[in-house]
Tab-separated table of C-alpha atoms and ligand atoms in Angstrom:
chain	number	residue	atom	x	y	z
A	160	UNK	CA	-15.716	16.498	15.804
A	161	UNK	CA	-13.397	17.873	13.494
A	162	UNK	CA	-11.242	19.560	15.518
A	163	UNK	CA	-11.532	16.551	17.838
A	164	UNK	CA	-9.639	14.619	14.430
A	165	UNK	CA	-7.258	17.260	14.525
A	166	UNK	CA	-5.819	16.795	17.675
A	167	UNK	CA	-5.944	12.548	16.929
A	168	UNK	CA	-3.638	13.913	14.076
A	169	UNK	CA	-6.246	13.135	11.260
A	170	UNK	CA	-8.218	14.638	8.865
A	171	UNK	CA	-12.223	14.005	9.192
A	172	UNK	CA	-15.229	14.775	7.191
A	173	UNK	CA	-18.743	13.404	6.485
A	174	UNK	CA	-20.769	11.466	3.941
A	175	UNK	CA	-24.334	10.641	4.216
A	176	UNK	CA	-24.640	6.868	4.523
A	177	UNK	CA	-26.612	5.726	1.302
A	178	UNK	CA	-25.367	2.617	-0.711
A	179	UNK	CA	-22.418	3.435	-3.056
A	180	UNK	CA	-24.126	3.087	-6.671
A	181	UNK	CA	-21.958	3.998	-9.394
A	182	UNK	CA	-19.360	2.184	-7.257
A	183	UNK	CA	-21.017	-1.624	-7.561
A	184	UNK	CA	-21.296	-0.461	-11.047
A	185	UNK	CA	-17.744	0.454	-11.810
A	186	UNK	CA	-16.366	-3.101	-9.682
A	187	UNK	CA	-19.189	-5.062	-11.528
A	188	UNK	CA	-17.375	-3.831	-14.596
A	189	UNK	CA	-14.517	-4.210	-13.365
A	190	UNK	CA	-14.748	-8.136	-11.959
A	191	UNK	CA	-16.342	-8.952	-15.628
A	192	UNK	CA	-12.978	-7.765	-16.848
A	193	UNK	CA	-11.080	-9.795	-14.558
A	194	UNK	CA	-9.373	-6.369	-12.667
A	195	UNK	CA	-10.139	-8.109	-9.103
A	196	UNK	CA	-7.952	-7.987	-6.164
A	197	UNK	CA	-6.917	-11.514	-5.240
A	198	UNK	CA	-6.730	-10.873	-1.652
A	199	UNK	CA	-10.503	-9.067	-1.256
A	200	UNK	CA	-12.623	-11.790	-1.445
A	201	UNK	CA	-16.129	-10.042	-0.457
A	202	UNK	CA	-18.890	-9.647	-2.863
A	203	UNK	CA	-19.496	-5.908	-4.704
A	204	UNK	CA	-22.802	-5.599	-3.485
A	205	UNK	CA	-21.517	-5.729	0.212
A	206	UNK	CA	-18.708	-3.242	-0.426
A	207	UNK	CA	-21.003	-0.629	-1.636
A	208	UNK	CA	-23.924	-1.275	1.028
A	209	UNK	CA	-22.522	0.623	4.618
A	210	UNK	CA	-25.372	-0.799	6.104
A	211	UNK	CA	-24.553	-4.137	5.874
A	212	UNK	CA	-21.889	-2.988	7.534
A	213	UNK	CA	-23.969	-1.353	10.399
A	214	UNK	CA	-27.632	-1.517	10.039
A	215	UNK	CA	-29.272	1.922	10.759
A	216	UNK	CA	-25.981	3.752	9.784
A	217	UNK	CA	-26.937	7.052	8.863
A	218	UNK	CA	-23.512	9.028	8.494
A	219	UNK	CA	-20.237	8.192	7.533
A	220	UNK	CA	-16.867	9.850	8.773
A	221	UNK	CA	-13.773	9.327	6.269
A	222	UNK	CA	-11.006	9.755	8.093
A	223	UNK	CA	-7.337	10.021	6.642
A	224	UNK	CA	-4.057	9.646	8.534
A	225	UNK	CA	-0.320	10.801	7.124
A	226	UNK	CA	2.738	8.675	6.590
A	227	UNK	CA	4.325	11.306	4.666
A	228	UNK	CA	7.490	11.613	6.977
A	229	UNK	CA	8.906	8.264	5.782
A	230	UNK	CA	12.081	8.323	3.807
A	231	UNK	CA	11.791	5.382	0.649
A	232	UNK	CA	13.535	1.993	0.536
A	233	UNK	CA	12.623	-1.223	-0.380
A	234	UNK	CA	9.060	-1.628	1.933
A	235	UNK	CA	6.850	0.766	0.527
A	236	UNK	CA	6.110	3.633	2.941
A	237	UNK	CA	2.412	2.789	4.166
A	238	UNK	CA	3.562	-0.699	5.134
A	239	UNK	CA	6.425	0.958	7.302
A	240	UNK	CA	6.276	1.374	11.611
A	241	UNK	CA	3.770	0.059	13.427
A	242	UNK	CA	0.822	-1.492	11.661
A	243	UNK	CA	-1.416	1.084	10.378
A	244	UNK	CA	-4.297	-0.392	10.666
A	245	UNK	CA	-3.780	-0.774	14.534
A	246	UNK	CA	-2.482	2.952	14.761
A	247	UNK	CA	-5.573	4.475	12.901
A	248	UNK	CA	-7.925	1.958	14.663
A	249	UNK	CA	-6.843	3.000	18.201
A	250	UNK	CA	-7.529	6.723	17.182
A	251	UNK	CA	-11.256	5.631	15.728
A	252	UNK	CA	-11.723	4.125	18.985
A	253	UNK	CA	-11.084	7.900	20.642
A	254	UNK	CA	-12.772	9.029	17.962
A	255	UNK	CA	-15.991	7.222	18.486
A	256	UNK	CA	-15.744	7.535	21.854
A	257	UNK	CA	-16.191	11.249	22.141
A	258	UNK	CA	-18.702	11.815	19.352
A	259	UNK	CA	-20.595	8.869	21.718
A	260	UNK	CA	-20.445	11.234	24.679
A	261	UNK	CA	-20.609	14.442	22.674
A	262	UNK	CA	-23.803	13.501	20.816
A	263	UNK	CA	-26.442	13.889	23.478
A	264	UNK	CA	-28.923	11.094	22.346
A	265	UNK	CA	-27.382	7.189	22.105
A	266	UNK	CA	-26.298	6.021	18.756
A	267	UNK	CA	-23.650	2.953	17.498
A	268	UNK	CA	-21.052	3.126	15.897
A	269	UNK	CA	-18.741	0.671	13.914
A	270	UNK	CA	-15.266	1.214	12.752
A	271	UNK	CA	-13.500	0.095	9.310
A	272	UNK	CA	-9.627	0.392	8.883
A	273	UNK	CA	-9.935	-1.969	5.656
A	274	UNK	CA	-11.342	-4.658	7.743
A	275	UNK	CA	-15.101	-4.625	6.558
A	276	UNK	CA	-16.205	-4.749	3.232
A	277	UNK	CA	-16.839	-1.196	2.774
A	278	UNK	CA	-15.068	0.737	0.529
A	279	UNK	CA	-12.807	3.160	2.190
A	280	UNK	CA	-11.579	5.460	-0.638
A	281	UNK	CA	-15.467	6.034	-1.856
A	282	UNK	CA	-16.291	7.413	1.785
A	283	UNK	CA	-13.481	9.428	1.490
A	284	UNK	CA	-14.539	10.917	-2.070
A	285	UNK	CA	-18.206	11.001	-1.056
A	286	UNK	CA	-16.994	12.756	2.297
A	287	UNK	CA	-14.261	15.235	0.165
A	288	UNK	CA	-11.792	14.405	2.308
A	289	UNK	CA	-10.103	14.227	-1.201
A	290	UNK	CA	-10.661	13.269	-4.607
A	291	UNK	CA	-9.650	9.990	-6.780
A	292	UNK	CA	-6.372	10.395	-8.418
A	293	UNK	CA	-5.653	9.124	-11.988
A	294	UNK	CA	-3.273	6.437	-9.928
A	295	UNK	CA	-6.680	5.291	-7.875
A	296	UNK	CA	-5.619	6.256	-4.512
A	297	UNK	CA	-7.190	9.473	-2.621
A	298	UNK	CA	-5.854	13.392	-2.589
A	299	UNK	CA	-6.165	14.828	-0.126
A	300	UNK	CA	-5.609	18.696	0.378
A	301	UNK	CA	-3.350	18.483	3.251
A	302	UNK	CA	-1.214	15.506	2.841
A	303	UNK	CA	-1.531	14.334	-0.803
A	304	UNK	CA	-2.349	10.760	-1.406
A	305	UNK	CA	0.007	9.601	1.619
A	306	UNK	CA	-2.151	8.844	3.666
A	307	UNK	CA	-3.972	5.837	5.232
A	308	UNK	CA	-7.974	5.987	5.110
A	309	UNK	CA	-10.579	4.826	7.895
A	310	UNK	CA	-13.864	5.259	8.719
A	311	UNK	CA	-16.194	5.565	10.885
A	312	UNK	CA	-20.023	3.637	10.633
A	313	UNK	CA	-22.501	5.749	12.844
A	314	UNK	CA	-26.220	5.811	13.526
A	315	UNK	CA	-25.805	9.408	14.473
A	316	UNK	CA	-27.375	12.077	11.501
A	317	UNK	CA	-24.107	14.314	10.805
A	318	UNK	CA	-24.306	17.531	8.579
A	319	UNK	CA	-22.705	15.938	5.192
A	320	UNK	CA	-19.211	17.736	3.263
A	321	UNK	CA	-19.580	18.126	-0.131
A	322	UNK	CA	-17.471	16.168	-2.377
A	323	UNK	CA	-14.665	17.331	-4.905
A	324	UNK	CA	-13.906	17.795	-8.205
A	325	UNK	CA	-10.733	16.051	-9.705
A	326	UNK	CA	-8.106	17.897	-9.466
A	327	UNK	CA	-5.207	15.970	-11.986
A	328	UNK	CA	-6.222	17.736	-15.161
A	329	UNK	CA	-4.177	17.199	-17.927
A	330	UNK	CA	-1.229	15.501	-16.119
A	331	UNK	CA	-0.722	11.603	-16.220
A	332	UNK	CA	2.720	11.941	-14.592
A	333	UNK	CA	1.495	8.345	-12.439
A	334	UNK	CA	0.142	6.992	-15.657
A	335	UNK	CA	3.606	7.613	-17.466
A	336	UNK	CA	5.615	6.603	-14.703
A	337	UNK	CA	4.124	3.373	-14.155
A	338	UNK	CA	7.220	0.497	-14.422
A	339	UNK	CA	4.004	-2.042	-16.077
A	340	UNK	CA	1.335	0.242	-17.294
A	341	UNK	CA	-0.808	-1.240	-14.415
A	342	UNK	CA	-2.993	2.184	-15.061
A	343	UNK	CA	-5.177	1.265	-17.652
A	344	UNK	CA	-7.408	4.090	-17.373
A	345	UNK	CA	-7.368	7.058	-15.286
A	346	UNK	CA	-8.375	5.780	-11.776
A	347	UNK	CA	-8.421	1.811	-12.533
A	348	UNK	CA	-5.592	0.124	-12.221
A	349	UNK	CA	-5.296	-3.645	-13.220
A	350	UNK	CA	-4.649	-5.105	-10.013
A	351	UNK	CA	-2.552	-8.226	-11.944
A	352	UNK	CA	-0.400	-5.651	-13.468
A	353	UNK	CA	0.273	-3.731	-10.320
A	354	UNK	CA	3.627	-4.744	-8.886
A	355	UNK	CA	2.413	-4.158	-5.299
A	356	UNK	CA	-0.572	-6.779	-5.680
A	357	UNK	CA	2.673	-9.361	-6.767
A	358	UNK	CA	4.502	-8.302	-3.873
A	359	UNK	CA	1.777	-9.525	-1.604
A	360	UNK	CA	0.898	-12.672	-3.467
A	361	UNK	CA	2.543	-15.976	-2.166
A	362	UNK	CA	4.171	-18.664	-4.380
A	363	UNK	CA	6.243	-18.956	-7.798
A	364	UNK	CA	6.443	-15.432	-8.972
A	365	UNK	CA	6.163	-15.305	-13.175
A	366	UNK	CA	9.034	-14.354	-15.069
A	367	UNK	CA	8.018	-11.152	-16.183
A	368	UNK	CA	7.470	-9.673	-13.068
A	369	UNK	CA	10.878	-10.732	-11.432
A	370	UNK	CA	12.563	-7.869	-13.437
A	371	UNK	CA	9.706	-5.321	-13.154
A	372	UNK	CA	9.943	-5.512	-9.511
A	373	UNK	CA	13.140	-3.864	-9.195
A	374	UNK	CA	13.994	-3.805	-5.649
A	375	UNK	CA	10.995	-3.021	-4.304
A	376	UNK	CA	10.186	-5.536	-1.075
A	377	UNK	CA	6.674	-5.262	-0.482
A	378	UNK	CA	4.163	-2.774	-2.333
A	379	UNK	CA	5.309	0.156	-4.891
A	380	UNK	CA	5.457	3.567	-4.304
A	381	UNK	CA	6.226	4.832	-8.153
A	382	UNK	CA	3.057	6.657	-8.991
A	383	UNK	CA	3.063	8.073	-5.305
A	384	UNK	CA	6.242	9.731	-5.693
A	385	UNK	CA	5.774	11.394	-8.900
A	386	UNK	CA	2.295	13.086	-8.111
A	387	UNK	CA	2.657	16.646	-7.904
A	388	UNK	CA	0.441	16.644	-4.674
A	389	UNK	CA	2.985	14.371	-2.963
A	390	UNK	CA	5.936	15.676	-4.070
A	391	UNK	CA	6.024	18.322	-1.071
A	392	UNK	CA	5.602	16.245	1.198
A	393	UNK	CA	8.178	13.648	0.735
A	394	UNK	CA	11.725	13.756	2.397
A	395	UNK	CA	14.438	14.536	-0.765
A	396	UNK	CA	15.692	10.668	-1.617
A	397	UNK	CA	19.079	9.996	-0.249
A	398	UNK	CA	22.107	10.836	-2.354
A	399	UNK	CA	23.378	7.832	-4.281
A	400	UNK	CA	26.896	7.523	-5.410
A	401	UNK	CA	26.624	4.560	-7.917
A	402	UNK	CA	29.455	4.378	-9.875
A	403	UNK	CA	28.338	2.292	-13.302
A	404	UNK	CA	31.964	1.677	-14.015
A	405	UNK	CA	32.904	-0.016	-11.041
A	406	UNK	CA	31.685	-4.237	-10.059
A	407	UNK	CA	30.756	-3.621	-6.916
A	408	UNK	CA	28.980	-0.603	-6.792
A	409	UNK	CA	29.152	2.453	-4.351
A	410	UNK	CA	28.900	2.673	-0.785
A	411	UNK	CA	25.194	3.163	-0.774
A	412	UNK	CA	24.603	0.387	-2.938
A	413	UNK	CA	26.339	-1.575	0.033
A	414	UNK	CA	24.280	-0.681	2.226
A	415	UNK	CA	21.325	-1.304	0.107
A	416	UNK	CA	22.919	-5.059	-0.811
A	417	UNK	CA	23.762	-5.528	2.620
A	418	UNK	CA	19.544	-4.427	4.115
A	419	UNK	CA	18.313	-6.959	0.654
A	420	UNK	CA	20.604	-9.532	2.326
A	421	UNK	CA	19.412	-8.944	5.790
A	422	UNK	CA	15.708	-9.391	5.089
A	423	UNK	CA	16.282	-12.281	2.463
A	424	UNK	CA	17.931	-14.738	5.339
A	425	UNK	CA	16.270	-13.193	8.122
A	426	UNK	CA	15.116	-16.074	10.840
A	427	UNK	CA	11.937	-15.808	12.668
A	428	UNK	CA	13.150	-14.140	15.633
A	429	UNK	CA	14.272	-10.949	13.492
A	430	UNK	CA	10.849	-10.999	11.417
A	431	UNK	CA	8.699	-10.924	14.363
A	432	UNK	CA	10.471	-8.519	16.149
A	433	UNK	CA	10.835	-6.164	13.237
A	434	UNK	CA	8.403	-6.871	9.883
A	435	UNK	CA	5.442	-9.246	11.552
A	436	UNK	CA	3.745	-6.421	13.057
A	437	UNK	CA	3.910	-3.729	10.135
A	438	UNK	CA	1.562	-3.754	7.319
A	439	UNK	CA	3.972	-6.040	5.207
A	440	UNK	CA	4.214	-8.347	7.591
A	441	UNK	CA	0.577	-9.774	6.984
A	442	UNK	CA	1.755	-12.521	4.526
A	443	UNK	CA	4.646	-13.715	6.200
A	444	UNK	CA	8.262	-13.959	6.216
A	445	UNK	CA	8.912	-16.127	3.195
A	446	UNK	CA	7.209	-13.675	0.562
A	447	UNK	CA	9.370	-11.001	2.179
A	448	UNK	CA	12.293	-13.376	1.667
A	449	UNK	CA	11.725	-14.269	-1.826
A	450	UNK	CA	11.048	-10.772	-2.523
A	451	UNK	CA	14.177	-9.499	-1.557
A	452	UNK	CA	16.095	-12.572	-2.952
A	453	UNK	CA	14.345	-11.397	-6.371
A	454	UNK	CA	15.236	-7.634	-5.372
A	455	UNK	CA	19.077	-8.526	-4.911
A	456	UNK	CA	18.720	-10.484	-8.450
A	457	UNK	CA	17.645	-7.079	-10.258
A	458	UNK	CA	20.480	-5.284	-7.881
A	459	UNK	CA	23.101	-6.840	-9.214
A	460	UNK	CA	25.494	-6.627	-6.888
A	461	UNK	CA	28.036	-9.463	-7.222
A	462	UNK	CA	28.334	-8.720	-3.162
A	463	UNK	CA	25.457	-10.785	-2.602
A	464	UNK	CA	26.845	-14.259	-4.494
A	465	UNK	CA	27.679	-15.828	-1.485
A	466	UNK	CA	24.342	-15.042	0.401
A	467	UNK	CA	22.519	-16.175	-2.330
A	468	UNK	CA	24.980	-19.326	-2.758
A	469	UNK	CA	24.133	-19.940	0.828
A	470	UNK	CA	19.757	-19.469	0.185
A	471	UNK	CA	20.275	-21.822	-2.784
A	472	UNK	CA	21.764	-24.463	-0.876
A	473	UNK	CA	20.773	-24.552	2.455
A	474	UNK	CA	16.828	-22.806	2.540
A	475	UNK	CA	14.138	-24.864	4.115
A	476	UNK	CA	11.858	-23.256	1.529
A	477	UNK	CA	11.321	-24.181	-2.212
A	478	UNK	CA	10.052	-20.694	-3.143
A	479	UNK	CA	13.019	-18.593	-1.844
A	480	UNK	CA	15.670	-21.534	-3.235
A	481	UNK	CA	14.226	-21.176	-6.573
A	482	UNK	CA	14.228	-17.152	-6.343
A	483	UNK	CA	17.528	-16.825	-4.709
A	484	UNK	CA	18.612	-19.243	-7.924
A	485	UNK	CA	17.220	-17.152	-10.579
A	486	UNK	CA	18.719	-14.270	-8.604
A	487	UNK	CA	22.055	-15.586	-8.707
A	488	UNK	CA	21.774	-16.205	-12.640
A	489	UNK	CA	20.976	-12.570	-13.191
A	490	UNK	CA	23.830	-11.537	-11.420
A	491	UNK	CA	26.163	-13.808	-12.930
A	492	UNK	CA	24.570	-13.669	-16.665
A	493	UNK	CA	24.405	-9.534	-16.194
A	494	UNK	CA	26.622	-8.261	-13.375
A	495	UNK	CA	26.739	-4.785	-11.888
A	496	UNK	CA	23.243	-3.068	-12.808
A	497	UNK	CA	20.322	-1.749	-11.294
A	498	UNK	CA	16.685	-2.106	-11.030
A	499	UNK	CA	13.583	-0.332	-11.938
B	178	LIG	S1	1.753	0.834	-7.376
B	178	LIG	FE1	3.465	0.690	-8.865
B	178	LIG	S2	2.865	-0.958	-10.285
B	178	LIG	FE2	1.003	-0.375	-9.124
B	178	LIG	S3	-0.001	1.174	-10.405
B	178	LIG	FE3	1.366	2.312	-9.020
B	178	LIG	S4	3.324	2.526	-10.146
B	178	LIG	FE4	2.093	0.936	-11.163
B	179	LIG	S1	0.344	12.096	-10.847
B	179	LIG	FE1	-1.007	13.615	-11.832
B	179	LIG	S2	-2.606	12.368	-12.805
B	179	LIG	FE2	-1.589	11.057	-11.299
B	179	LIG	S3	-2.844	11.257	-9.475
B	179	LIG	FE3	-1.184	12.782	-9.301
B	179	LIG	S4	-2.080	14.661	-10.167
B	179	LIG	FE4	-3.404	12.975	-10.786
């Protein structure tokens, strides 16, 4: 079966299917101290339970798929090409299919690409098919913590991998380099200090994350990119010529003003032929808009005045007029400068 993953391009291994324990625990805790994600809505003692998830599930296989190979920019890389969750799901489906025919007596199976309650990233610990960075996200061995996690629910008995240890020692590079301090202990991050949770949420966004957000679009990639276990595997970032001195900016700034602009007045056309079937496309075009209004406000780049001018005036919607206004204002109150 593994090798079987291999060829899919993923990395599988197995967990016995019990309930997840000192997991309800930990997001019991967690929910009494208000660190809850706004968008996951189902009830800790569901997430923790696989076999609410598939009655009679005896085995679980974690599954991990890379995205290493993206170069940064303003969508975060997981969110980037096709939606993942349809990728990785169409490869569970092969997946499931052969252990079906491979197994020699009949069993069910059930697949979760973050679409059931269950927890993904404690299948994958249970299953060592990495351990929990400080920064909350998996390691794995072969392709750091940039990957995408799935699993697969199945009736069949499966010989169980053992788990690892941590792995992160003494560093707290992720802790350190977090622009909000959203780690607030290793492994638990406060999902209402986490930039990427703001990126997703819809609405007025408050004034003290407007500057934090830099000119990041839609999720964050910080503590990925400084973990020594991704650092490999990422492409070198592209060479930046900003000149401090100058009003405008460099070259690559203009190109980075002019892709902010694009997405912040992109029409609907544009969005579903090129965002509305990624992962960042889930919550629509407007956050992306207003996102990228607020990323050209921490930019900077006096280039964008006229775009902004334009949002201001002539936007059908209140949330990017008011964002493209306070964008404006930083640019004209602080000029040249860059983000986060
Ligand atoms: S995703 Fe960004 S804001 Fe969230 S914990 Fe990581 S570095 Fe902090
Ligand atoms: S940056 Fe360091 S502490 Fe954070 S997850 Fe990576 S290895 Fe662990």
């Amino acid at each position: 079966m593994k090798k079987k993953a291999d060829e899919l391009g993923l990395q599988a291994f197995i967990a016995e299917a019990g309930p997840f324990a000192a997991e309800l625990r930990i997001l019991r805790e967690r929910a009494a101290r208000g660190h809850t994600v706004p968008f996951v809505t189902y009830e800790p003692a569901r997430r923790a339970e696989p076999a609410f998830v598939l009655p009679g599930v005896k085995s679980l296989v974690a599954v991990a798929m890379p995205y290493h190979d993206l170069a940064g920019g303003p969508i975060a890389r997981y969110a980037r090409g096709p939606d993942y969750h349809q990728v990785l799901h169409a490869k569970l489906e092969t997946l499931s299919r052969w252990l079906e025919e491979n197994a020699g007596t009949a069993a069910r199976t059930t697949i979760a690409v973050d679409t059931t309650p269950l927890i993904d990233r404690a299948v994958a610990a249970r299953a060592g098919l990495g351990f929990y960075g400080k920064h909350g996200g998996i390691i794995t061995y072969r392709w750091g913590s940039l990957v995408t996690l799935g699993t697969l629910l199945t009736t069949l008995s499966l010989r169980p991998d053992p788990p690892l240890e941590s792995r992160c020692g003494a560093c707290d590079l992720c802790i350190q380099a977090c622009p909000t301090g959203a780690i607030v202990a290793p492994g638990e991050v406060d999902p209402l200090r986490c930039l990427s949770t703001w990126t997703q949420m819809r609405g007025s966004l408050p004034d003290w994350v407007r500057p934090a957000l830099g000119t990041r679009v839609f999720g964050c990639d910080t503590c990925q990119e400084v973990c020594p276990y991704n650092t490999p595997h990422l492409p070198p970032p592209p060479p930046r010529n900003h000149n401090p001195a100058s009003g405008a900016g460099s070259e690559s700034d203009e190109d980075h003003c002019q892709e902010l602009c694009g997405l912040a007045t992109m029409d609907e056309a544009t969005f579903q032929d090129t965002l509305a079937h990624t992962a960042a496309g889930w919550r629509g075009r407007n956050v992306l808009r207003r996102n990228a209004a607020v990323a050209l406000g921490n930019l900077g780049d006096r280039r964008a005045l006229p775009v902004l001018d334009q949002l201001v005036e002539h936007d059908p919607s209140p949330v990017v007029r008011e964002h493209a206004d306070w964008a404006r204002t930083q640019i004209r109150n602080h000029g040249k400068k860059t983000g986060l």
